[in-house]
PDB file of C-alpha atoms and ligand atoms in Angstrom:
ATOM      1  CA  UNK A  26      13.367 -94.281 -21.332  1.00 72.00           C
ATOM      2  CA  UNK A  27      16.518 -95.634 -22.926  1.00 85.00           C
ATOM      3  CA  UNK A  28      19.430 -93.484 -23.991  1.00 93.00           C
ATOM      4  CA  UNK A  29      19.167 -92.215 -27.571  1.00 96.00           C
ATOM      5  CA  UNK A  30      21.344 -93.874 -30.185  1.00 97.00           C
ATOM      6  CA  UNK A  31      22.562 -91.186 -32.562  1.00 97.00           C
ATOM      7  CA  UNK A  32      23.361 -92.231 -36.121  1.00 95.00           C
ATOM      8  CA  UNK A  33      25.506 -89.108 -36.628  1.00 96.00           C
ATOM      9  CA  UNK A  34      27.502 -86.602 -34.575  1.00 96.00           C
ATOM     10  CA  UNK A  35      26.649 -83.880 -37.109  1.00 97.00           C
ATOM     11  CA  UNK A  36      22.865 -83.505 -37.213  1.00 97.00           C
ATOM     12  CA  UNK A  37      23.333 -80.145 -38.968  1.00 98.00           C
ATOM     13  CA  UNK A  38      26.045 -79.345 -41.510  1.00 98.00           C
ATOM     14  CA  UNK A  39      27.161 -75.740 -42.054  1.00 98.00           C
ATOM     15  CA  UNK A  40      29.069 -74.208 -44.918  1.00 98.00           C
ATOM     16  CA  UNK A  41      29.434 -70.646 -46.100  1.00 98.00           C
ATOM     17  CA  UNK A  42      30.137 -69.062 -49.463  1.00 97.00           C
ATOM     18  CA  UNK A  43      29.663 -65.595 -50.949  1.00 97.00           C
ATOM     19  CA  UNK A  44      27.702 -64.206 -48.012  1.00 98.00           C
ATOM     20  CA  UNK A  45      25.381 -67.230 -47.793  1.00 98.00           C
ATOM     21  CA  UNK A  46      25.280 -69.669 -44.856  1.00 98.00           C
ATOM     22  CA  UNK A  47      24.054 -73.074 -46.020  1.00 98.00           C
ATOM     23  CA  UNK A  48      22.650 -75.058 -43.079  1.00 98.00           C
ATOM     24  CA  UNK A  49      21.767 -78.656 -43.919  1.00 98.00           C
ATOM     25  CA  UNK A  50      19.686 -80.903 -41.695  1.00 98.00           C
ATOM     26  CA  UNK A  51      21.605 -84.159 -41.807  1.00 98.00           C
ATOM     27  CA  UNK A  52      19.445 -87.064 -40.712  1.00 98.00           C
ATOM     28  CA  UNK A  53      18.452 -88.341 -44.171  1.00 98.00           C
ATOM     29  CA  UNK A  54      17.909 -91.890 -42.908  1.00 97.00           C
ATOM     30  CA  UNK A  55      14.993 -90.589 -40.820  1.00 96.00           C
ATOM     31  CA  UNK A  56      13.662 -87.976 -43.213  1.00 97.00           C
ATOM     32  CA  UNK A  57      15.476 -85.285 -41.201  1.00 98.00           C
ATOM     33  CA  UNK A  58      13.183 -85.893 -38.245  1.00 97.00           C
ATOM     34  CA  UNK A  59      13.995 -83.261 -35.641  1.00 97.00           C
ATOM     35  CA  UNK A  60      15.353 -84.620 -32.378  1.00 97.00           C
ATOM     36  CA  UNK A  61      16.796 -82.268 -29.758  1.00 97.00           C
ATOM     37  CA  UNK A  62      20.291 -83.056 -31.032  1.00 97.00           C
ATOM     38  CA  UNK A  63      19.279 -81.507 -34.365  1.00 98.00           C
ATOM     39  CA  UNK A  64      17.233 -78.657 -32.913  1.00 98.00           C
ATOM     40  CA  UNK A  65      20.048 -77.470 -30.649  1.00 98.00           C
ATOM     41  CA  UNK A  66      22.559 -77.873 -33.508  1.00 98.00           C
ATOM     42  CA  UNK A  67      20.308 -75.770 -35.733  1.00 98.00           C
ATOM     43  CA  UNK A  68      20.027 -73.116 -33.058  1.00 98.00           C
ATOM     44  CA  UNK A  69      23.812 -72.985 -32.700  1.00 98.00           C
ATOM     45  CA  UNK A  70      24.351 -72.849 -36.473  1.00 98.00           C
ATOM     46  CA  UNK A  71      21.779 -70.073 -36.951  1.00 98.00           C
ATOM     47  CA  UNK A  72      23.267 -68.082 -34.059  1.00 98.00           C
ATOM     48  CA  UNK A  73      26.747 -68.464 -35.556  1.00 98.00           C
ATOM     49  CA  UNK A  74      25.567 -67.322 -38.994  1.00 98.00           C
ATOM     50  CA  UNK A  75      23.751 -64.341 -37.474  1.00 98.00           C
ATOM     51  CA  UNK A  76      26.925 -63.363 -35.603  1.00 98.00           C
ATOM     52  CA  UNK A  77      29.199 -63.659 -38.650  1.00 98.00           C
ATOM     53  CA  UNK A  78      29.599 -60.275 -40.372  1.00 97.00           C
ATOM     54  CA  UNK A  79      30.452 -62.018 -43.653  1.00 98.00           C
ATOM     55  CA  UNK A  80      27.006 -63.663 -43.811  1.00 98.00           C
ATOM     56  CA  UNK A  81      24.012 -61.834 -45.317  1.00 98.00           C
ATOM     57  CA  UNK A  82      21.455 -64.623 -45.694  1.00 98.00           C
ATOM     58  CA  UNK A  83      20.820 -68.089 -44.248  1.00 99.00           C
ATOM     59  CA  UNK A  84      19.536 -71.027 -46.311  1.00 99.00           C
ATOM     60  CA  UNK A  85      17.918 -73.953 -44.508  1.00 98.00           C
ATOM     61  CA  UNK A  86      17.785 -77.239 -46.400  1.00 98.00           C
ATOM     62  CA  UNK A  87      17.595 -80.992 -45.766  1.00 98.00           C
ATOM     63  CA  UNK A  88      19.918 -83.772 -46.914  1.00 98.00           C
ATOM     64  CA  UNK A  89      18.363 -86.613 -48.889  1.00 98.00           C
ATOM     65  CA  UNK A  90      14.835 -87.067 -50.195  1.00 98.00           C
ATOM     66  CA  UNK A  91      13.004 -84.870 -47.697  1.00 98.00           C
ATOM     67  CA  UNK A  92      13.249 -81.424 -46.137  1.00 98.00           C
ATOM     68  CA  UNK A  93      11.877 -82.639 -42.792  1.00 98.00           C
ATOM     69  CA  UNK A  94       9.310 -85.273 -41.840  1.00 96.00           C
ATOM     70  CA  UNK A  95       8.641 -83.442 -38.547  1.00 95.00           C
ATOM     71  CA  UNK A  96       9.590 -83.888 -34.939  1.00 95.00           C
ATOM     72  CA  UNK A  97      11.310 -87.139 -34.038  1.00 94.00           C
ATOM     73  CA  UNK A  98       8.700 -89.424 -32.466  1.00 93.00           C
ATOM     74  CA  UNK A  99      10.282 -92.758 -33.177  1.00 90.00           C
ATOM     75  CA  UNK A 100      13.882 -92.949 -34.401  1.00 93.00           C
ATOM     76  CA  UNK A 101      16.622 -94.498 -32.222  1.00 95.00           C
ATOM     77  CA  UNK A 102      17.881 -90.934 -31.779  1.00 95.00           C
ATOM     78  CA  UNK A 103      14.678 -89.675 -30.166  1.00 95.00           C
ATOM     79  CA  UNK A 104      15.882 -87.669 -27.183  1.00 94.00           C
ATOM     80  CA  UNK A 105      12.949 -85.661 -25.842  1.00 94.00           C
ATOM     81  CA  UNK A 106      13.758 -86.982 -22.354  1.00 95.00           C
ATOM     82  CA  UNK A 107      17.394 -85.773 -22.408  1.00 95.00           C
ATOM     83  CA  UNK A 108      18.726 -82.538 -20.867  1.00 96.00           C
ATOM     84  CA  UNK A 109      20.535 -80.103 -23.134  1.00 95.00           C
ATOM     85  CA  UNK A 110      22.237 -76.851 -22.259  1.00 94.00           C
ATOM     86  CA  UNK A 111      19.286 -74.505 -22.586  1.00 92.00           C
ATOM     87  CA  UNK A 112      19.149 -71.443 -24.810  1.00 90.00           C
ATOM     88  CA  UNK A 113      16.282 -69.637 -23.091  1.00 90.00           C
ATOM     89  CA  UNK A 114      16.338 -68.780 -19.405  1.00 90.00           C
ATOM     90  CA  UNK A 115      13.732 -71.428 -18.702  1.00 93.00           C
ATOM     91  CA  UNK A 116      14.475 -74.330 -16.383  1.00 95.00           C
ATOM     92  CA  UNK A 117      15.232 -77.914 -17.458  1.00 96.00           C
ATOM     93  CA  UNK A 118      12.161 -79.928 -18.494  1.00 97.00           C
ATOM     94  CA  UNK A 119      13.678 -83.256 -17.414  1.00 96.00           C
ATOM     95  CA  UNK A 120      12.124 -84.603 -14.225  1.00 95.00           C
ATOM     96  CA  UNK A 121       9.341 -82.014 -14.037  1.00 96.00           C
ATOM     97  CA  UNK A 122       5.935 -83.370 -12.977  1.00 96.00           C
ATOM     98  CA  UNK A 123       2.671 -83.546 -14.899  1.00 95.00           C
ATOM     99  CA  UNK A 124       2.175 -81.179 -17.789  1.00 96.00           C
ATOM    100  CA  UNK A 125       5.183 -79.067 -16.796  1.00 97.00           C
ATOM    101  CA  UNK A 126       7.764 -81.328 -18.452  1.00 97.00           C
ATOM    102  CA  UNK A 127       6.295 -81.100 -21.953  1.00 97.00           C
ATOM    103  CA  UNK A 128       5.281 -77.436 -21.653  1.00 98.00           C
ATOM    104  CA  UNK A 129       8.749 -76.338 -20.529  1.00 97.00           C
ATOM    105  CA  UNK A 130      10.485 -78.450 -23.186  1.00 97.00           C
ATOM    106  CA  UNK A 131       8.339 -77.164 -26.045  1.00 97.00           C
ATOM    107  CA  UNK A 132       8.574 -73.565 -24.876  1.00 97.00           C
ATOM    108  CA  UNK A 133      12.344 -73.951 -25.240  1.00 96.00           C
ATOM    109  CA  UNK A 134      12.860 -76.133 -28.322  1.00 96.00           C
ATOM    110  CA  UNK A 135       9.763 -75.426 -30.421  1.00 97.00           C
ATOM    111  CA  UNK A 136       8.018 -72.113 -29.793  1.00 97.00           C
ATOM    112  CA  UNK A 137      11.087 -70.467 -28.253  1.00 96.00           C
ATOM    113  CA  UNK A 138      13.634 -71.504 -30.849  1.00 97.00           C
ATOM    114  CA  UNK A 139      11.328 -70.952 -33.828  1.00 98.00           C
ATOM    115  CA  UNK A 140      10.626 -67.433 -32.624  1.00 97.00           C
ATOM    116  CA  UNK A 141      14.327 -66.735 -32.079  1.00 97.00           C
ATOM    117  CA  UNK A 142      15.130 -67.932 -35.593  1.00 98.00           C
ATOM    118  CA  UNK A 143      12.307 -65.863 -37.105  1.00 98.00           C
ATOM    119  CA  UNK A 144      13.385 -62.794 -35.157  1.00 97.00           C
ATOM    120  CA  UNK A 145      17.104 -63.032 -35.986  1.00 98.00           C
ATOM    121  CA  UNK A 146      18.675 -60.215 -37.986  1.00 98.00           C
ATOM    122  CA  UNK A 147      19.383 -62.063 -41.224  1.00 98.00           C
ATOM    123  CA  UNK A 148      16.841 -63.245 -43.793  1.00 98.00           C
ATOM    124  CA  UNK A 149      16.295 -66.979 -44.113  1.00 99.00           C
ATOM    125  CA  UNK A 150      15.375 -69.025 -47.178  1.00 99.00           C
ATOM    126  CA  UNK A 151      13.926 -72.545 -46.971  1.00 99.00           C
ATOM    127  CA  UNK A 152      14.894 -74.931 -49.781  1.00 99.00           C
ATOM    128  CA  UNK A 153      12.236 -77.644 -49.672  1.00 98.00           C
ATOM    129  CA  UNK A 154      12.037 -81.020 -51.392  1.00 98.00           C
ATOM    130  CA  UNK A 155       9.899 -84.046 -50.523  1.00 98.00           C
ATOM    131  CA  UNK A 156       8.170 -84.042 -47.157  1.00 97.00           C
ATOM    132  CA  UNK A 157       7.732 -80.861 -45.157  1.00 98.00           C
ATOM    133  CA  UNK A 158       5.397 -82.182 -42.522  1.00 97.00           C
ATOM    134  CA  UNK A 159       4.267 -80.873 -39.104  1.00 97.00           C
ATOM    135  CA  UNK A 160       7.512 -79.854 -37.349  1.00 97.00           C
ATOM    136  CA  UNK A 161       8.985 -79.447 -40.860  1.00 98.00           C
ATOM    137  CA  UNK A 162       6.421 -76.720 -41.537  1.00 98.00           C
ATOM    138  CA  UNK A 163       7.681 -74.827 -38.499  1.00 98.00           C
ATOM    139  CA  UNK A 164      11.162 -74.612 -39.987  1.00 98.00           C
ATOM    140  CA  UNK A 165       9.947 -73.538 -43.427  1.00 98.00           C
ATOM    141  CA  UNK A 166       7.552 -70.980 -41.946  1.00 98.00           C
ATOM    142  CA  UNK A 167      10.191 -69.140 -39.905  1.00 98.00           C
ATOM    143  CA  UNK A 168      11.973 -68.446 -43.196  1.00 98.00           C
ATOM    144  CA  UNK A 169      11.330 -65.303 -45.233  1.00 98.00           C
ATOM    145  CA  UNK A 170      11.135 -67.156 -48.543  1.00 98.00           C
ATOM    146  CA  UNK A 171      10.357 -70.763 -49.494  1.00 99.00           C
ATOM    147  CA  UNK A 172      11.729 -72.280 -52.704  1.00 98.00           C
ATOM    148  CA  UNK A 173      10.307 -75.749 -53.386  1.00 98.00           C
ATOM    149  CA  UNK A 174      10.757 -78.540 -55.868  1.00 98.00           C
ATOM    150  CA  UNK A 175       7.786 -80.050 -57.668  1.00 98.00           C
ATOM    151  CA  UNK A 176       7.785 -83.090 -55.370  1.00 98.00           C
ATOM    152  CA  UNK A 177       7.509 -81.001 -52.178  1.00 98.00           C
ATOM    153  CA  UNK A 178       4.423 -81.456 -49.995  1.00 98.00           C
ATOM    154  CA  UNK A 179       3.365 -79.496 -46.947  1.00 98.00           C
ATOM    155  CA  UNK A 180       1.109 -80.961 -44.288  1.00 97.00           C
ATOM    156  CA  UNK A 181       0.150 -81.010 -40.624  1.00 97.00           C
ATOM    157  CA  UNK A 182      -1.449 -84.346 -39.614  1.00 97.00           C
ATOM    158  CA  UNK A 183      -1.173 -83.945 -35.825  1.00 97.00           C
ATOM    159  CA  UNK A 184      -4.950 -83.840 -35.319  1.00 97.00           C
ATOM    160  CA  UNK A 185      -4.650 -87.655 -35.403  1.00 96.00           C
ATOM    161  CA  UNK A 186      -2.994 -87.158 -32.000  1.00 96.00           C
ATOM    162  CA  UNK A 187      -5.671 -84.724 -30.891  1.00 97.00           C
ATOM    163  CA  UNK A 188      -3.599 -81.566 -31.413  1.00 98.00           C
ATOM    164  CA  UNK A 189      -4.982 -78.357 -32.934  1.00 98.00           C
ATOM    165  CA  UNK A 190      -1.878 -78.129 -35.165  1.00 98.00           C
ATOM    166  CA  UNK A 191       1.831 -78.070 -34.428  1.00 98.00           C
ATOM    167  CA  UNK A 192       3.403 -75.934 -31.727  1.00 98.00           C
ATOM    168  CA  UNK A 193       4.178 -72.988 -34.035  1.00 98.00           C
ATOM    169  CA  UNK A 194       0.619 -72.054 -35.011  1.00 98.00           C
ATOM    170  CA  UNK A 195       1.247 -69.912 -38.075  1.00 98.00           C
ATOM    171  CA  UNK A 196      -1.150 -71.848 -40.338  1.00 98.00           C
ATOM    172  CA  UNK A 197      -3.754 -69.122 -40.757  1.00 96.00           C
ATOM    173  CA  UNK A 198      -1.043 -66.544 -41.476  1.00 97.00           C
ATOM    174  CA  UNK A 199       0.754 -68.705 -44.032  1.00 98.00           C
ATOM    175  CA  UNK A 200      -2.376 -69.833 -45.895  1.00 98.00           C
ATOM    176  CA  UNK A 201      -5.856 -68.458 -46.531  1.00 98.00           C
ATOM    177  CA  UNK A 202      -7.827 -69.294 -43.350  1.00 96.00           C
ATOM    178  CA  UNK A 203     -10.111 -71.875 -44.943  1.00 98.00           C
ATOM    179  CA  UNK A 204      -7.199 -73.704 -46.549  1.00 98.00           C
ATOM    180  CA  UNK A 205      -5.368 -73.621 -43.212  1.00 98.00           C
ATOM    181  CA  UNK A 206      -8.406 -75.227 -41.561  1.00 98.00           C
ATOM    182  CA  UNK A 207      -8.457 -77.851 -44.314  1.00 98.00           C
ATOM    183  CA  UNK A 208      -4.778 -78.624 -43.757  1.00 98.00           C
ATOM    184  CA  UNK A 209      -5.380 -79.386 -40.066  1.00 98.00           C
ATOM    185  CA  UNK A 210      -8.925 -80.846 -40.196  1.00 98.00           C
ATOM    186  CA  UNK A 211      -8.106 -83.292 -43.014  1.00 97.00           C
ATOM    187  CA  UNK A 212      -4.445 -83.834 -42.177  1.00 96.00           C
ATOM    188  CA  UNK A 213      -3.742 -84.118 -45.893  1.00 96.00           C
ATOM    189  CA  UNK A 214      -0.646 -82.525 -47.416  1.00 97.00           C
ATOM    190  CA  UNK A 215      -0.778 -79.688 -49.923  1.00 97.00           C
ATOM    191  CA  UNK A 216       1.426 -80.100 -52.994  1.00 98.00           C
ATOM    192  CA  UNK A 217       4.047 -77.600 -54.080  1.00 98.00           C
ATOM    193  CA  UNK A 218       2.031 -76.201 -56.980  1.00 98.00           C
ATOM    194  CA  UNK A 219      -1.049 -75.571 -54.849  1.00 98.00           C
ATOM    195  CA  UNK A 220       1.101 -74.055 -52.086  1.00 98.00           C
ATOM    196  CA  UNK A 221       2.635 -71.769 -54.696  1.00 98.00           C
ATOM    197  CA  UNK A 222      -0.751 -70.761 -56.110  1.00 98.00           C
ATOM    198  CA  UNK A 223      -1.822 -69.802 -52.563  1.00 98.00           C
ATOM    199  CA  UNK A 224       1.297 -67.699 -51.967  1.00 98.00           C
ATOM    200  CA  UNK A 225       2.774 -69.966 -49.297  1.00 98.00           C
ATOM    201  CA  UNK A 226       5.702 -70.876 -51.558  1.00 98.00           C
ATOM    202  CA  UNK A 227       7.653 -68.338 -53.585  1.00 98.00           C
ATOM    203  CA  UNK A 228       8.781 -70.542 -56.440  1.00 98.00           C
ATOM    204  CA  UNK A 229       8.453 -74.144 -57.626  1.00 98.00           C
ATOM    205  CA  UNK A 230      11.154 -75.685 -59.792  1.00 98.00           C
ATOM    206  CA  UNK A 231      12.154 -79.146 -61.003  1.00 98.00           C
ATOM    207  CA  UNK A 232      13.980 -81.213 -58.384  1.00 98.00           C
ATOM    208  CA  UNK A 233      17.265 -80.988 -60.261  1.00 98.00           C
ATOM    209  CA  UNK A 234      16.959 -77.190 -60.506  1.00 98.00           C
ATOM    210  CA  UNK A 235      16.240 -76.604 -56.800  1.00 98.00           C
ATOM    211  CA  UNK A 236      19.814 -75.995 -55.697  1.00 98.00           C
ATOM    212  CA  UNK A 237      20.585 -73.609 -58.559  1.00 98.00           C
ATOM    213  CA  UNK A 238      17.411 -71.560 -58.103  1.00 98.00           C
ATOM    214  CA  UNK A 239      17.934 -71.335 -54.332  1.00 98.00           C
ATOM    215  CA  UNK A 240      21.507 -70.199 -54.928  1.00 98.00           C
ATOM    216  CA  UNK A 241      20.269 -67.517 -57.341  1.00 98.00           C
ATOM    217  CA  UNK A 242      17.686 -66.226 -54.854  1.00 98.00           C
ATOM    218  CA  UNK A 243      20.105 -66.271 -51.902  1.00 98.00           C
ATOM    219  CA  UNK A 244      22.818 -64.527 -53.926  1.00 98.00           C
ATOM    220  CA  UNK A 245      20.358 -61.813 -54.934  1.00 98.00           C
ATOM    221  CA  UNK A 246      19.463 -61.216 -51.267  1.00 98.00           C
ATOM    222  CA  UNK A 247      23.163 -61.263 -50.334  1.00 98.00           C
ATOM    223  CA  UNK A 248      23.765 -58.406 -52.798  1.00 98.00           C
ATOM    224  CA  UNK A 249      21.511 -56.096 -50.744  1.00 98.00           C
ATOM    225  CA  UNK A 250      22.688 -53.864 -47.879  1.00 98.00           C
ATOM    226  CA  UNK A 251      22.960 -55.958 -44.707  1.00 97.00           C
ATOM    227  CA  UNK A 252      21.341 -53.521 -42.275  1.00 98.00           C
ATOM    228  CA  UNK A 253      18.553 -52.947 -44.779  1.00 98.00           C
ATOM    229  CA  UNK A 254      17.896 -56.695 -44.811  1.00 98.00           C
ATOM    230  CA  UNK A 255      17.633 -56.688 -41.024  1.00 98.00           C
ATOM    231  CA  UNK A 256      15.245 -53.737 -40.999  1.00 98.00           C
ATOM    232  CA  UNK A 257      13.122 -55.335 -43.730  1.00 98.00           C
ATOM    233  CA  UNK A 258      12.850 -58.560 -41.803  1.00 98.00           C
ATOM    234  CA  UNK A 259      11.808 -56.646 -38.683  1.00 98.00           C
ATOM    235  CA  UNK A 260       9.274 -54.565 -40.600  1.00 98.00           C
ATOM    236  CA  UNK A 261       7.513 -57.670 -41.912  1.00 98.00           C
ATOM    237  CA  UNK A 262       7.736 -59.537 -38.598  1.00 98.00           C
ATOM    238  CA  UNK A 263       6.308 -56.576 -36.732  1.00 98.00           C
ATOM    239  CA  UNK A 264       3.518 -56.162 -39.284  1.00 98.00           C
ATOM    240  CA  UNK A 265       2.503 -59.798 -38.888  1.00 98.00           C
ATOM    241  CA  UNK A 266       2.601 -59.455 -35.107  1.00 98.00           C
ATOM    242  CA  UNK A 267       0.429 -56.332 -35.258  1.00 98.00           C
ATOM    243  CA  UNK A 268      -2.051 -58.464 -37.218  1.00 97.00           C
ATOM    244  CA  UNK A 269      -2.118 -60.801 -34.230  1.00 98.00           C
ATOM    245  CA  UNK A 270       0.341 -63.538 -35.206  1.00 98.00           C
ATOM    246  CA  UNK A 271       2.267 -63.571 -31.943  1.00 97.00           C
ATOM    247  CA  UNK A 272      -0.814 -63.416 -29.718  1.00 98.00           C
ATOM    248  CA  UNK A 273      -2.602 -66.099 -31.771  1.00 97.00           C
ATOM    249  CA  UNK A 274       0.415 -68.358 -31.456  1.00 98.00           C
ATOM    250  CA  UNK A 275       0.559 -67.896 -27.668  1.00 98.00           C
ATOM    251  CA  UNK A 276      -3.141 -68.829 -27.426  1.00 98.00           C
ATOM    252  CA  UNK A 277      -2.758 -71.899 -29.665  1.00 98.00           C
ATOM    253  CA  UNK A 278       0.349 -73.049 -27.779  1.00 98.00           C
ATOM    254  CA  UNK A 279      -1.772 -73.231 -24.624  1.00 98.00           C
ATOM    255  CA  UNK A 280      -4.430 -75.290 -26.445  1.00 98.00           C
ATOM    256  CA  UNK A 281      -1.730 -77.560 -27.886  1.00 98.00           C
ATOM    257  CA  UNK A 282      -0.569 -78.246 -24.335  1.00 98.00           C
ATOM    258  CA  UNK A 283      -4.115 -78.820 -23.106  1.00 98.00           C
ATOM    259  CA  UNK A 284      -4.151 -81.596 -25.756  1.00 98.00           C
ATOM    260  CA  UNK A 285      -0.813 -82.983 -24.492  1.00 98.00           C
ATOM    261  CA  UNK A 286      -2.237 -83.089 -20.947  1.00 98.00           C
ATOM    262  CA  UNK A 287      -5.553 -84.574 -22.162  1.00 98.00           C
ATOM    263  CA  UNK A 288      -3.626 -87.313 -23.982  1.00 97.00           C
ATOM    264  CA  UNK A 289      -1.686 -88.086 -20.827  1.00 97.00           C
ATOM    265  CA  UNK A 290      -4.877 -88.281 -18.750  1.00 97.00           C
ATOM    266  CA  UNK A 291      -6.890 -90.354 -21.218  1.00 97.00           C
ATOM    267  CA  UNK A 292      -4.231 -92.415 -23.013  1.00 96.00           C
ATOM    268  CA  UNK A 293      -1.338 -92.403 -20.573  1.00 96.00           C
ATOM    269  CA  UNK A 294       0.908 -90.871 -23.245  1.00 94.00           C
ATOM    270  CA  UNK A 295       1.201 -87.224 -24.192  1.00 95.00           C
ATOM    271  CA  UNK A 296       1.141 -87.962 -27.933  1.00 94.00           C
ATOM    272  CA  UNK A 297      -1.805 -90.374 -27.627  1.00 94.00           C
ATOM    273  CA  UNK A 298       0.370 -93.461 -27.859  1.00 93.00           C
ATOM    274  CA  UNK A 299       0.998 -92.958 -31.575  1.00 92.00           C
ATOM    275  CA  UNK A 300       4.440 -93.698 -33.040  1.00 86.00           C
ATOM    276  CA  UNK A 301       6.015 -92.418 -36.222  1.00 84.00           C
ATOM    277  CA  UNK A 302       4.964 -95.703 -37.842  1.00 85.00           C
ATOM    278  CA  UNK A 303       1.358 -95.204 -36.697  1.00 88.00           C
ATOM    279  CA  UNK A 304       1.329 -91.698 -38.163  1.00 87.00           C
ATOM    280  CA  UNK A 305       2.688 -92.981 -41.486  1.00 82.00           C
ATOM    281  CA  UNK A 306      -0.064 -95.638 -41.554  1.00 84.00           C
ATOM    282  CA  UNK A 307      -2.767 -93.088 -40.722  1.00 83.00           C
ATOM    283  CA  UNK A 308      -1.490 -90.772 -43.427  1.00 77.00           C
ATOM    284  CA  UNK A 309      -1.516 -93.584 -45.956  1.00 77.00           C
ATOM    285  CA  UNK A 310      -5.110 -94.406 -45.079  1.00 66.00           C
ATOM    286  CA  UNK A 311      -5.911 -90.688 -45.453  1.00 59.00           C
ATOM    287  CA  UNK A 312      -5.116 -91.031 -49.122  1.00 54.00           C
ATOM    288  CA  UNK A 313      -7.223 -94.164 -49.632  1.00 42.00           C
TER     289      UNK A 313
HETATM  290 ZN1   ZN B  20       3.821 -80.626 -28.612  1.00 97.90          ZN
END
């Protein structure tokens, strides 16, 4: 594995105003594909916003045409094989044998971080335009509210790689179960209007109105009592977990990693030898 070549030193931009932390994924050249550089920067930015008493609500958005095209499986900045200073108390994935390397890495950067972000004290709002695909869904789904533009599309095509969905298996909690099955079995994205009609998205607006509407929603949340926001977030999180969300996700994470190991055994590559370009081609042929 070669060293990653990063196109930016600032994979996440942070700014604050009027009680709102605006966190912007900043890899527009690659559709805000999530490499570890970005994931760890997001974790640090979310932790900082949660620790700042002036902040009431966190908005997650993406620079450029897309919210996030998913996990980085092909840009020059792909860095899945690089050690970072870990945020959980798990050991380093680098150099671990067999299935351990991928399992340990994804427990830290995918399931672990997504859960930490969902369970933080301050509400989060996702502002979504363009692609919100696979790993992009994970970021939108940890947020309390999702505001989308008309061009937004939500999809999980990882069954092409043999996976039963992405690492954060919230599909059947975010969508009616049969639609969730459709999303994974067909690998076809769901448009913003349909996602809104199914309750997965709170509001759909024109692309040029997305920033203003997200600002309005975030400002409204920021006007509420801070501790009340924290308790509300916990009440909903706990309710979902009592309905089985956390346990279902633990089960699916194990199956996801059985698929990683199966890919390694049968294809010699834990993502079945498919690149970002291959996935784009497969998704184009999906539409044909
Ligand atoms: Zn995985």
